[in-house]
PDB file of C-alpha atoms in Angstrom:
ATOM      1  CA  UNK A   1      95.852  85.550  76.428  1.00  0.00           C
ATOM      2  CA  UNK A   2      98.512  86.660  79.002  1.00  0.00           C
ATOM      3  CA  UNK A   3      97.314  89.585  81.192  1.00  0.00           C
ATOM      4  CA  UNK A   4      99.571  92.684  80.602  1.00  0.00           C
ATOM      5  CA  UNK A   5     101.806  93.553  83.272  1.00  0.00           C
ATOM      6  CA  UNK A   6     100.985  96.677  85.540  1.00  0.00           C
ATOM      7  CA  UNK A   7     102.862  99.792  84.731  1.00  0.00           C
ATOM      8  CA  UNK A   8     105.912 100.613  86.871  1.00  0.00           C
ATOM      9  CA  UNK A   9     105.214 102.453  89.992  1.00  0.00           C
ATOM     10  CA  UNK A  10     106.366 106.036  89.945  1.00  0.00           C
ATOM     11  CA  UNK A  11     109.872 106.666  91.308  1.00  0.00           C
ATOM     12  CA  UNK A  12     108.642 108.039  94.701  1.00  0.00           C
ATOM     13  CA  UNK A  13     106.392 104.944  95.360  1.00  0.00           C
ATOM     14  CA  UNK A  14     109.316 102.545  95.608  1.00  0.00           C
ATOM     15  CA  UNK A  15     112.659 102.947  97.218  1.00  0.00           C
ATOM     16  CA  UNK A  16     115.788 102.871  95.166  1.00  0.00           C
ATOM     17  CA  UNK A  17     118.016  99.836  95.383  1.00  0.00           C
ATOM     18  CA  UNK A  18     120.467 101.957  97.234  1.00  0.00           C
ATOM     19  CA  UNK A  19     117.919 103.654  99.337  1.00  0.00           C
ATOM     20  CA  UNK A  20     119.832 105.995 101.674  1.00  0.00           C
ATOM     21  CA  UNK A  21     117.129 106.902 104.262  1.00  0.00           C
ATOM     22  CA  UNK A  22     118.063 104.558 107.326  1.00  0.00           C
ATOM     23  CA  UNK A  23     121.844 104.748 108.190  1.00  0.00           C
ATOM     24  CA  UNK A  24     121.563 101.529 110.328  1.00  0.00           C
ATOM     25  CA  UNK A  25     120.027  99.563 107.483  1.00  0.00           C
ATOM     26  CA  UNK A  26     122.497 101.048 104.982  1.00  0.00           C
ATOM     27  CA  UNK A  27     125.346  99.905 107.039  1.00  0.00           C
ATOM     28  CA  UNK A  28     123.800  96.524 107.554  1.00  0.00           C
ATOM     29  CA  UNK A  29     123.064  96.249 103.688  1.00  0.00           C
ATOM     30  CA  UNK A  30     126.681  97.283 102.931  1.00  0.00           C
ATOM     31  CA  UNK A  31     128.061  94.570 105.192  1.00  0.00           C
ATOM     32  CA  UNK A  32     125.693  91.939 103.679  1.00  0.00           C
ATOM     33  CA  UNK A  33     126.741  92.982 100.138  1.00  0.00           C
ATOM     34  CA  UNK A  34     130.392  92.533 101.149  1.00  0.00           C
ATOM     35  CA  UNK A  35     129.826  89.246 102.606  1.00  0.00           C
ATOM     36  CA  UNK A  36     127.270  87.933  99.975  1.00  0.00           C
ATOM     37  CA  UNK A  37     127.650  89.747  96.742  1.00  0.00           C
ATOM     38  CA  UNK A  38     125.271  87.428  94.821  1.00  0.00           C
ATOM     39  CA  UNK A  39     122.419  88.225  97.080  1.00  0.00           C
ATOM     40  CA  UNK A  40     119.633  90.694  96.274  1.00  0.00           C
ATOM     41  CA  UNK A  41     120.834  93.026  99.500  1.00  0.00           C
ATOM     42  CA  UNK A  42     118.452  96.039  98.770  1.00  0.00           C
ATOM     43  CA  UNK A  43     114.965  97.125  99.291  1.00  0.00           C
ATOM     44  CA  UNK A  44     112.658  94.214  98.451  1.00  0.00           C
ATOM     45  CA  UNK A  45     110.071  95.226  95.973  1.00  0.00           C
ATOM     46  CA  UNK A  46     106.330  94.215  96.633  1.00  0.00           C
ATOM     47  CA  UNK A  47     104.952  91.281  94.591  1.00  0.00           C
ATOM     48  CA  UNK A  48     101.596  90.487  93.083  1.00  0.00           C
ATOM     49  CA  UNK A  49      99.074  92.375  90.952  1.00  0.00           C
ATOM     50  CA  UNK A  50      98.130  96.062  92.028  1.00  0.00           C
ATOM     51  CA  UNK A  51      94.620  95.269  90.717  1.00  0.00           C
ATOM     52  CA  UNK A  52      94.244  92.804  93.610  1.00  0.00           C
ATOM     53  CA  UNK A  53      91.545  93.357  96.245  1.00  0.00           C
ATOM     54  CA  UNK A  54      93.853  92.167  99.117  1.00  0.00           C
ATOM     55  CA  UNK A  55      97.295  93.491 100.493  1.00  0.00           C
ATOM     56  CA  UNK A  56      99.262  91.212 102.768  1.00  0.00           C
ATOM     57  CA  UNK A  57     101.556  93.478 104.880  1.00  0.00           C
ATOM     58  CA  UNK A  58     104.447  91.932 106.567  1.00  0.00           C
ATOM     59  CA  UNK A  59     107.239  93.285 108.870  1.00  0.00           C
ATOM     60  CA  UNK A  60     110.515  93.335 106.956  1.00  0.00           C
ATOM     61  CA  UNK A  61     112.719  90.942 104.717  1.00  0.00           C
ATOM     62  CA  UNK A  62     114.615  88.167 106.480  1.00  0.00           C
ATOM     63  CA  UNK A  63     118.246  88.461 105.994  1.00  0.00           C
ATOM     64  CA  UNK A  64     118.514  84.946 104.261  1.00  0.00           C
ATOM     65  CA  UNK A  65     114.992  85.076 103.002  1.00  0.00           C
ATOM     66  CA  UNK A  66     113.746  88.021 100.852  1.00  0.00           C
ATOM     67  CA  UNK A  67     116.887  89.907 101.321  1.00  0.00           C
ATOM     68  CA  UNK A  68     118.703  87.055  99.739  1.00  0.00           C
ATOM     69  CA  UNK A  69     116.346  86.210  97.057  1.00  0.00           C
ATOM     70  CA  UNK A  70     114.637  89.534  96.353  1.00  0.00           C
ATOM     71  CA  UNK A  71     110.917  88.328  96.731  1.00  0.00           C
ATOM     72  CA  UNK A  72     108.810  88.807  99.773  1.00  0.00           C
ATOM     73  CA  UNK A  73     108.706  85.892 102.236  1.00  0.00           C
ATOM     74  CA  UNK A  74     110.895  83.581  99.914  1.00  0.00           C
ATOM     75  CA  UNK A  75     113.938  81.620 100.898  1.00  0.00           C
ATOM     76  CA  UNK A  76     113.150  81.342 104.719  1.00  0.00           C
ATOM     77  CA  UNK A  77     110.618  79.683 107.020  1.00  0.00           C
ATOM     78  CA  UNK A  78     108.192  82.396 107.317  1.00  0.00           C
ATOM     79  CA  UNK A  79     107.036  81.975 103.602  1.00  0.00           C
ATOM     80  CA  UNK A  80     106.100  78.268 104.064  1.00  0.00           C
ATOM     81  CA  UNK A  81     102.876  78.685 106.008  1.00  0.00           C
ATOM     82  CA  UNK A  82     102.103  82.009 103.999  1.00  0.00           C
ATOM     83  CA  UNK A  83     102.251  80.639 100.736  1.00  0.00           C
ATOM     84  CA  UNK A  84     100.863  77.326 101.361  1.00  0.00           C
ATOM     85  CA  UNK A  85      97.838  78.951 102.673  1.00  0.00           C
ATOM     86  CA  UNK A  86      97.499  81.366  99.710  1.00  0.00           C
ATOM     87  CA  UNK A  87      97.792  78.481  97.495  1.00  0.00           C
ATOM     88  CA  UNK A  88      95.138  76.497  99.429  1.00  0.00           C
ATOM     89  CA  UNK A  89      92.675  79.381  99.146  1.00  0.00           C
ATOM     90  CA  UNK A  90      93.395  80.025  95.400  1.00  0.00           C
ATOM     91  CA  UNK A  91      94.879  83.295  95.614  1.00  0.00           C
ATOM     92  CA  UNK A  92      98.193  81.992  94.293  1.00  0.00           C
ATOM     93  CA  UNK A  93      98.748  79.144  91.855  1.00  0.00           C
ATOM     94  CA  UNK A  94     101.776  77.009  91.169  1.00  0.00           C
ATOM     95  CA  UNK A  95     104.314  75.569  93.528  1.00  0.00           C
ATOM     96  CA  UNK A  96     106.230  77.368  96.199  1.00  0.00           C
ATOM     97  CA  UNK A  97     109.737  76.306  96.380  1.00  0.00           C
ATOM     98  CA  UNK A  98     111.382  79.248  98.259  1.00  0.00           C
ATOM     99  CA  UNK A  99     112.877  80.397  95.017  1.00  0.00           C
ATOM    100  CA  UNK A 100     111.876  83.424  93.022  1.00  0.00           C
ATOM    101  CA  UNK A 101     112.192  81.484  89.906  1.00  0.00           C
ATOM    102  CA  UNK A 102     109.746  78.735  90.955  1.00  0.00           C
ATOM    103  CA  UNK A 103     106.941  79.980  88.665  1.00  0.00           C
ATOM    104  CA  UNK A 104     104.409  80.667  91.476  1.00  0.00           C
ATOM    105  CA  UNK A 105     102.069  83.432  90.603  1.00  0.00           C
ATOM    106  CA  UNK A 106      99.830  85.727  93.014  1.00  0.00           C
ATOM    107  CA  UNK A 107      96.309  86.104  91.594  1.00  0.00           C
ATOM    108  CA  UNK A 108      94.197  87.911  94.107  1.00  0.00           C
ATOM    109  CA  UNK A 109      96.727  89.547  96.456  1.00  0.00           C
ATOM    110  CA  UNK A 110      99.830  91.417  96.598  1.00  0.00           C
ATOM    111  CA  UNK A 111     102.469  91.222  99.285  1.00  0.00           C
ATOM    112  CA  UNK A 112     104.548  94.251 100.667  1.00  0.00           C
ATOM    113  CA  UNK A 113     106.451  94.896 103.823  1.00  0.00           C
ATOM    114  CA  UNK A 114     106.134  97.765 106.351  1.00  0.00           C
ATOM    115  CA  UNK A 115     110.089  98.215 106.111  1.00  0.00           C
ATOM    116  CA  UNK A 116     111.592  97.193 102.971  1.00  0.00           C
ATOM    117  CA  UNK A 117     115.230  96.608 103.890  1.00  0.00           C
ATOM    118  CA  UNK A 118     116.346  93.845 106.037  1.00  0.00           C
ATOM    119  CA  UNK A 119     117.116  94.975 109.645  1.00  0.00           C
ATOM    120  CA  UNK A 120     119.585  93.462 112.036  1.00  0.00           C
ATOM    121  CA  UNK A 121     118.226  90.951 114.146  1.00  0.00           C
ATOM    122  CA  UNK A 122     114.973  91.048 112.098  1.00  0.00           C
ATOM    123  CA  UNK A 123     113.878  94.090 114.259  1.00  0.00           C
ATOM    124  CA  UNK A 124     113.510  97.571 112.797  1.00  0.00           C
ATOM    125  CA  UNK A 125     113.547 100.698 115.068  1.00  0.00           C
ATOM    126  CA  UNK A 126     110.523 102.835 115.351  1.00  0.00           C
ATOM    127  CA  UNK A 127     112.370 105.524 113.374  1.00  0.00           C
ATOM    128  CA  UNK A 128     113.024 103.189 110.471  1.00  0.00           C
ATOM    129  CA  UNK A 129     109.464 102.136 110.517  1.00  0.00           C
ATOM    130  CA  UNK A 130     108.397 105.756 110.286  1.00  0.00           C
ATOM    131  CA  UNK A 131     110.900 106.463 107.488  1.00  0.00           C
ATOM    132  CA  UNK A 132     109.590 103.685 105.291  1.00  0.00           C
ATOM    133  CA  UNK A 133     105.905 104.495 105.822  1.00  0.00           C
ATOM    134  CA  UNK A 134     105.815 106.601 102.781  1.00  0.00           C
ATOM    135  CA  UNK A 135     106.275 103.673 100.610  1.00  0.00           C
ATOM    136  CA  UNK A 136     103.322 101.903 102.438  1.00  0.00           C
ATOM    137  CA  UNK A 137     101.218 104.919 101.599  1.00  0.00           C
ATOM    138  CA  UNK A 138     102.289 104.727  97.998  1.00  0.00           C
ATOM    139  CA  UNK A 139     101.370 101.031  97.816  1.00  0.00           C
ATOM    140  CA  UNK A 140      98.075 101.707  98.886  1.00  0.00           C
ATOM    141  CA  UNK A 141      97.541 104.340  96.583  1.00  0.00           C
ATOM    142  CA  UNK A 142      98.627 102.347  93.806  1.00  0.00           C
ATOM    143  CA  UNK A 143      96.032  99.428  94.332  1.00  0.00           C
ATOM    144  CA  UNK A 144      92.697 100.935  92.735  1.00  0.00           C
ATOM    145  CA  UNK A 145      90.757  97.839  93.816  1.00  0.00           C
ATOM    146  CA  UNK A 146      92.130  97.452  97.345  1.00  0.00           C
ATOM    147  CA  UNK A 147      89.422  96.452  99.710  1.00  0.00           C
ATOM    148  CA  UNK A 148      91.412  94.656 102.577  1.00  0.00           C
ATOM    149  CA  UNK A 149      94.838  94.503 104.230  1.00  0.00           C
ATOM    150  CA  UNK A 150      96.026  91.499 106.049  1.00  0.00           C
ATOM    151  CA  UNK A 151      98.619  92.653 108.606  1.00  0.00           C
ATOM    152  CA  UNK A 152     100.995  90.177 109.901  1.00  0.00           C
ATOM    153  CA  UNK A 153     102.089  91.262 113.328  1.00  0.00           C
ATOM    154  CA  UNK A 154     101.476  94.249 115.246  1.00  0.00           C
ATOM    155  CA  UNK A 155     104.305  96.398 113.592  1.00  0.00           C
ATOM    156  CA  UNK A 156     102.515  95.775 110.151  1.00  0.00           C
ATOM    157  CA  UNK A 157      99.174  96.658 111.734  1.00  0.00           C
ATOM    158  CA  UNK A 158     100.361  99.950 113.069  1.00  0.00           C
ATOM    159  CA  UNK A 159     102.331 100.692 110.000  1.00  0.00           C
ATOM    160  CA  UNK A 160      99.056 100.532 107.915  1.00  0.00           C
ATOM    161  CA  UNK A 161      97.274 102.787 110.502  1.00  0.00           C
ATOM    162  CA  UNK A 162      99.986 105.245 110.241  1.00  0.00           C
ATOM    163  CA  UNK A 163      99.801 105.140 106.439  1.00  0.00           C
ATOM    164  CA  UNK A 164      96.101 106.012 106.743  1.00  0.00           C
ATOM    165  CA  UNK A 165      96.690 108.822 109.329  1.00  0.00           C
ATOM    166  CA  UNK A 166      94.777 106.695 112.080  1.00  0.00           C
ATOM    167  CA  UNK A 167      96.207 106.692 115.682  1.00  0.00           C
ATOM    168  CA  UNK A 168      97.040 103.230 116.795  1.00  0.00           C
ATOM    169  CA  UNK A 169      95.085 103.494 119.741  1.00  0.00           C
ATOM    170  CA  UNK A 170      91.897 103.440 117.885  1.00  0.00           C
ATOM    171  CA  UNK A 171      92.447 100.032 116.724  1.00  0.00           C
ATOM    172  CA  UNK A 172      94.153  97.588 118.953  1.00  0.00           C
ATOM    173  CA  UNK A 173      95.903  94.508 117.339  1.00  0.00           C
ATOM    174  CA  UNK A 174      94.458  91.143 118.051  1.00  0.00           C
ATOM    175  CA  UNK A 175      94.726  87.988 116.054  1.00  0.00           C
ATOM    176  CA  UNK A 176      91.690  87.478 113.896  1.00  0.00           C
ATOM    177  CA  UNK A 177      90.442  91.090 114.587  1.00  0.00           C
ATOM    178  CA  UNK A 178      88.673  92.820 111.597  1.00  0.00           C
ATOM    179  CA  UNK A 179      88.815  96.708 111.856  1.00  0.00           C
ATOM    180  CA  UNK A 180      86.692  98.745 109.481  1.00  0.00           C
ATOM    181  CA  UNK A 181      88.455 101.921 108.704  1.00  0.00           C
ATOM    182  CA  UNK A 182      86.915 105.303 107.947  1.00  0.00           C
ATOM    183  CA  UNK A 183      87.309 104.864 104.223  1.00  0.00           C
ATOM    184  CA  UNK A 184      85.848 101.388 104.322  1.00  0.00           C
ATOM    185  CA  UNK A 185      89.061  99.479 104.052  1.00  0.00           C
ATOM    186  CA  UNK A 186      89.147  96.512 106.223  1.00  0.00           C
ATOM    187  CA  UNK A 187      92.373  95.684 108.408  1.00  0.00           C
ATOM    188  CA  UNK A 188      92.579  92.040 109.561  1.00  0.00           C
ATOM    189  CA  UNK A 189      95.114  91.064 111.954  1.00  0.00           C
ATOM    190  CA  UNK A 190      97.140  87.966 112.157  1.00  0.00           C
ATOM    191  CA  UNK A 191     100.144  86.903 114.283  1.00  0.00           C
ATOM    192  CA  UNK A 192     103.107  86.796 112.127  1.00  0.00           C
ATOM    193  CA  UNK A 193     104.019  83.627 110.212  1.00  0.00           C
ATOM    194  CA  UNK A 194     107.456  83.478 111.788  1.00  0.00           C
ATOM    195  CA  UNK A 195     109.200  80.437 112.696  1.00  0.00           C
ATOM    196  CA  UNK A 196     109.142  81.559 116.355  1.00  0.00           C
ATOM    197  CA  UNK A 197     105.360  82.020 116.463  1.00  0.00           C
ATOM    198  CA  UNK A 198     104.578  78.787 114.776  1.00  0.00           C
ATOM    199  CA  UNK A 199     107.089  76.699 116.745  1.00  0.00           C
ATOM    200  CA  UNK A 200     105.725  78.115 119.972  1.00  0.00           C
ATOM    201  CA  UNK A 201     102.224  77.421 118.678  1.00  0.00           C
ATOM    202  CA  UNK A 202     101.292  81.225 119.120  1.00  0.00           C
ATOM    203  CA  UNK A 203     100.217  80.811 115.624  1.00  0.00           C
ATOM    204  CA  UNK A 204      98.942  77.451 114.235  1.00  0.00           C
ATOM    205  CA  UNK A 205      98.350  76.526 110.530  1.00  0.00           C
ATOM    206  CA  UNK A 206      94.697  76.265 111.809  1.00  0.00           C
ATOM    207  CA  UNK A 207      94.695  79.856 113.156  1.00  0.00           C
ATOM    208  CA  UNK A 208      96.263  81.423 110.221  1.00  0.00           C
ATOM    209  CA  UNK A 209      93.937  79.511 107.634  1.00  0.00           C
ATOM    210  CA  UNK A 210      90.977  80.469 109.847  1.00  0.00           C
ATOM    211  CA  UNK A 211      91.977  84.307 109.557  1.00  0.00           C
ATOM    212  CA  UNK A 212      92.629  84.012 105.682  1.00  0.00           C
ATOM    213  CA  UNK A 213      89.531  82.069 104.965  1.00  0.00           C
ATOM    214  CA  UNK A 214      87.409  84.443 106.928  1.00  0.00           C
ATOM    215  CA  UNK A 215      88.790  87.468 105.194  1.00  0.00           C
ATOM    216  CA  UNK A 216      88.527  85.738 101.858  1.00  0.00           C
ATOM    217  CA  UNK A 217      84.834  85.072 102.495  1.00  0.00           C
ATOM    218  CA  UNK A 218      84.219  88.480 103.449  1.00  0.00           C
ATOM    219  CA  UNK A 219      85.831  89.855 100.224  1.00  0.00           C
ATOM    220  CA  UNK A 220      83.762  87.203  98.187  1.00  0.00           C
ATOM    221  CA  UNK A 221      80.451  88.430  99.911  1.00  0.00           C
TER     222      UNK A 221
END
């Protein structure tokens, strides 16, 4: 029997497709819509079951990736290592073909971004990160069985702490680090799965698989 879909998030929990909060991102979105009217070109919704115990938190959509396809980490290089690893460990099933219609499913995790709209040069400003943090808070509140967050990069790490009302100085980002937050939630760090990090070997497949495997083992314990 097919599992019933989760009910939609309340309006305040997800940005509108024409979210007006960040003027620079709105201008960039408008330019992309004019240049590529067939792209998603809007805040990218989170993906995966809200009943999952794990949230993977990324930075922001890539302009030719999720901003184009409308699905996190889909359509550009960053998704290859991420989804290959999730498939390997059984928290996703199917085949990742960099296409939101590839039929792949997430089983034991949900994926969201700290900033929902694509930023110029893939770099949101501190003000934009703060502006979008309410949506991170809403994601956390909407996941009743959440036990761990895998933060891909320092921006996601700090955004999660901000959403929890915890000063970033209390938990320094470090690849593979596991931070236990006051409410018992585990915050686990990994370098971002970007092309730059993987091509420079700052993050290797073995490093990423090690961090994900250790986290999933902890969740299964």
